[in-house]
mmCIF file of C-alpha atoms in Angstrom:
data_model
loop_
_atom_site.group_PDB
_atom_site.id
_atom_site.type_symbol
_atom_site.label_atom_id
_atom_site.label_comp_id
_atom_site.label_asym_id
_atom_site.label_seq_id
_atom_site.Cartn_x
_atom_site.Cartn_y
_atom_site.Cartn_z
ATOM 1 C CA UNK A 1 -13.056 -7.156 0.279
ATOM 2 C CA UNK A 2 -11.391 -3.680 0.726
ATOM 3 C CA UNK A 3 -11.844 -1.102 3.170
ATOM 4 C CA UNK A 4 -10.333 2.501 3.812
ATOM 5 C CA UNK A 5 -9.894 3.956 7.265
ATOM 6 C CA UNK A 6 -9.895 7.258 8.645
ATOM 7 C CA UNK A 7 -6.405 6.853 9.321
ATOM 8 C CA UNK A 8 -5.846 6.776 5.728
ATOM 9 C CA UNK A 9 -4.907 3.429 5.145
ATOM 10 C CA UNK A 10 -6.149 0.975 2.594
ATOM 11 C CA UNK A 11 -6.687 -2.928 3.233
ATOM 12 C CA UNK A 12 -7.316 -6.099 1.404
ATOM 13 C CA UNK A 13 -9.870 -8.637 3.244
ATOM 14 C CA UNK A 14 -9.733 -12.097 2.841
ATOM 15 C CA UNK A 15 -13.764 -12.568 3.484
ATOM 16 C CA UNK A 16 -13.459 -16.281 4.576
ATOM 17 C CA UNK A 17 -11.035 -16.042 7.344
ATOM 18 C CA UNK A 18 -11.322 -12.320 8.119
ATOM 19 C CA UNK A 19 -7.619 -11.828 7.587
ATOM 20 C CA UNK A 20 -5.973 -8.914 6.320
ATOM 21 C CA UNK A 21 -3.885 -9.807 3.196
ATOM 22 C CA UNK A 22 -2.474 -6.676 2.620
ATOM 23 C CA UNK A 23 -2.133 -2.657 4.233
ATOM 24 C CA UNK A 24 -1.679 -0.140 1.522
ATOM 25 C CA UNK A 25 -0.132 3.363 3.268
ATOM 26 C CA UNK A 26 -0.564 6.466 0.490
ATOM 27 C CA UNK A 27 -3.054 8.836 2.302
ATOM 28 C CA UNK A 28 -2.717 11.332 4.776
ATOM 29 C CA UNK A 29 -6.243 12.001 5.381
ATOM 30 C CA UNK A 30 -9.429 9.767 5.921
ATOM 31 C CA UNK A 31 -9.948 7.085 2.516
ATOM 32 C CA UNK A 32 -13.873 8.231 1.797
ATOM 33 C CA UNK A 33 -13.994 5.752 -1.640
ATOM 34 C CA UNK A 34 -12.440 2.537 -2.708
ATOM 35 C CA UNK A 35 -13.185 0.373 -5.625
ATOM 36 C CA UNK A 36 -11.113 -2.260 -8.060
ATOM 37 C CA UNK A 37 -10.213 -4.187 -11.344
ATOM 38 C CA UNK A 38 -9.336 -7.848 -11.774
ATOM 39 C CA UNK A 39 -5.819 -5.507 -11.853
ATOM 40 C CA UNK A 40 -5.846 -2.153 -9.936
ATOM 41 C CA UNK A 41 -7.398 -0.706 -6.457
ATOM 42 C CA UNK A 42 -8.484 2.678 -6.448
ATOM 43 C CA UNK A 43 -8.707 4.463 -3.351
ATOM 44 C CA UNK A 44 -9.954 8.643 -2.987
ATOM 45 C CA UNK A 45 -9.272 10.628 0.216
ATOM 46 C CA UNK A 46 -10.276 13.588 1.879
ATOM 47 C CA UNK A 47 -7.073 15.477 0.607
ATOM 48 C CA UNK A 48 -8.515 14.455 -2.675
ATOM 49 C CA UNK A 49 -5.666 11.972 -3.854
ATOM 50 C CA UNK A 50 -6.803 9.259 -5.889
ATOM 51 C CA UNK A 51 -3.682 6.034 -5.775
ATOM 52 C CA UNK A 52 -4.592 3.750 -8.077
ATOM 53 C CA UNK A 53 -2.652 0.194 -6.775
ATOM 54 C CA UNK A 54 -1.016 -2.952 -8.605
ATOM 55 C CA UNK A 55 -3.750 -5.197 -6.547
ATOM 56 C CA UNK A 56 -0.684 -8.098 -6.310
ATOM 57 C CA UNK A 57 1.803 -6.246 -5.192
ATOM 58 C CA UNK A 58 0.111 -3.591 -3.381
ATOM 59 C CA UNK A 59 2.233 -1.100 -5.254
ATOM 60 C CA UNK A 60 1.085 2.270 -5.584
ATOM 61 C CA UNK A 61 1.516 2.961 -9.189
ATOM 62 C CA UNK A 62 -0.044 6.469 -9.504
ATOM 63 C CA UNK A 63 -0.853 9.209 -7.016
ATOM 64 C CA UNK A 64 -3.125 11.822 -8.562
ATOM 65 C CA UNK A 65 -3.337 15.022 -6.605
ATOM 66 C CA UNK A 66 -6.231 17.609 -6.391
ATOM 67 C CA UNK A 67 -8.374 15.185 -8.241
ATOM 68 C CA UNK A 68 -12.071 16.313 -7.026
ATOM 69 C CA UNK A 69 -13.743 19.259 -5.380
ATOM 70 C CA UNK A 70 -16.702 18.819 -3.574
ATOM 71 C CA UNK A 71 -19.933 18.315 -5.561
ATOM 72 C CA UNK A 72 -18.042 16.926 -8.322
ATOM 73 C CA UNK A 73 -18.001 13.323 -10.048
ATOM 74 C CA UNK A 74 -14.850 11.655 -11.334
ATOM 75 C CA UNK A 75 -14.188 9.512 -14.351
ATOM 76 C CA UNK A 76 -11.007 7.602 -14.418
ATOM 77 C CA UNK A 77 -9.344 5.892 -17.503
ATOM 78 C CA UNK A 78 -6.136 3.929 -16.997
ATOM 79 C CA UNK A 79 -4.469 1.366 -19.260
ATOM 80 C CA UNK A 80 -0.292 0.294 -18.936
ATOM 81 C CA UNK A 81 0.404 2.064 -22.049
ATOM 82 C CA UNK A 82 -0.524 5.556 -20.741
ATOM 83 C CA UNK A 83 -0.818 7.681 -17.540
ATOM 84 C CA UNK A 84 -4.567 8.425 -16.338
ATOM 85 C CA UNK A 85 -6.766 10.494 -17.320
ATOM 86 C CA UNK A 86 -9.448 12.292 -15.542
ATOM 87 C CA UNK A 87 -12.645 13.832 -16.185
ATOM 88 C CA UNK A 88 -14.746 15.622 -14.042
ATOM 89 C CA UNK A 89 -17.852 17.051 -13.920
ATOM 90 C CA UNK A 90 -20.447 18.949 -11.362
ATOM 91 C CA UNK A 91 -22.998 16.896 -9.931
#
């Protein structure tokens, strides 16, 4: 499981035991979204950074600023071979 915090970390759940397997730092501000691949975390925050994490490493391997404004949605695309692409669009 994974859960952000207003503090602006990021953390890995194991949802047997209740421990925490990892605490990814890369926000300043509150982490409002969080989601993953069998590869890669995503995390969004309220200074709209998106990190998108090596899940196991816990490696940030891209910090995207000024990613969203509000009322907008977000569409990420990320392979190894290239950097990430975003598209937006008003909701």
């Amino acid at each position: 499981m994974i859960s952000g915090a207003a503090n602006g970390g990021v953390r890995v759940w194991d949802v047997v035991s209740g421990e925490c397997l990892q605490h990814l730092r890369g926000h300043v501000k509150s982490v409002t979204a969080v989601t993953c691949t069998a590869e890669h975390l995503l995390s969004v925050s309220l200074e709209s950074v998106l990190c998108i994490w090596d899940r196991a490493r816990g490696e940030c391997l891209h910090r995207l600023k000024q990613v969203s404004k509000r009322g907008e949605n977000v569409l990420v695309t990320y392979s190894k071979q290239k950097e990430p692409e975003l598209k937006k669009e008003k909701t």
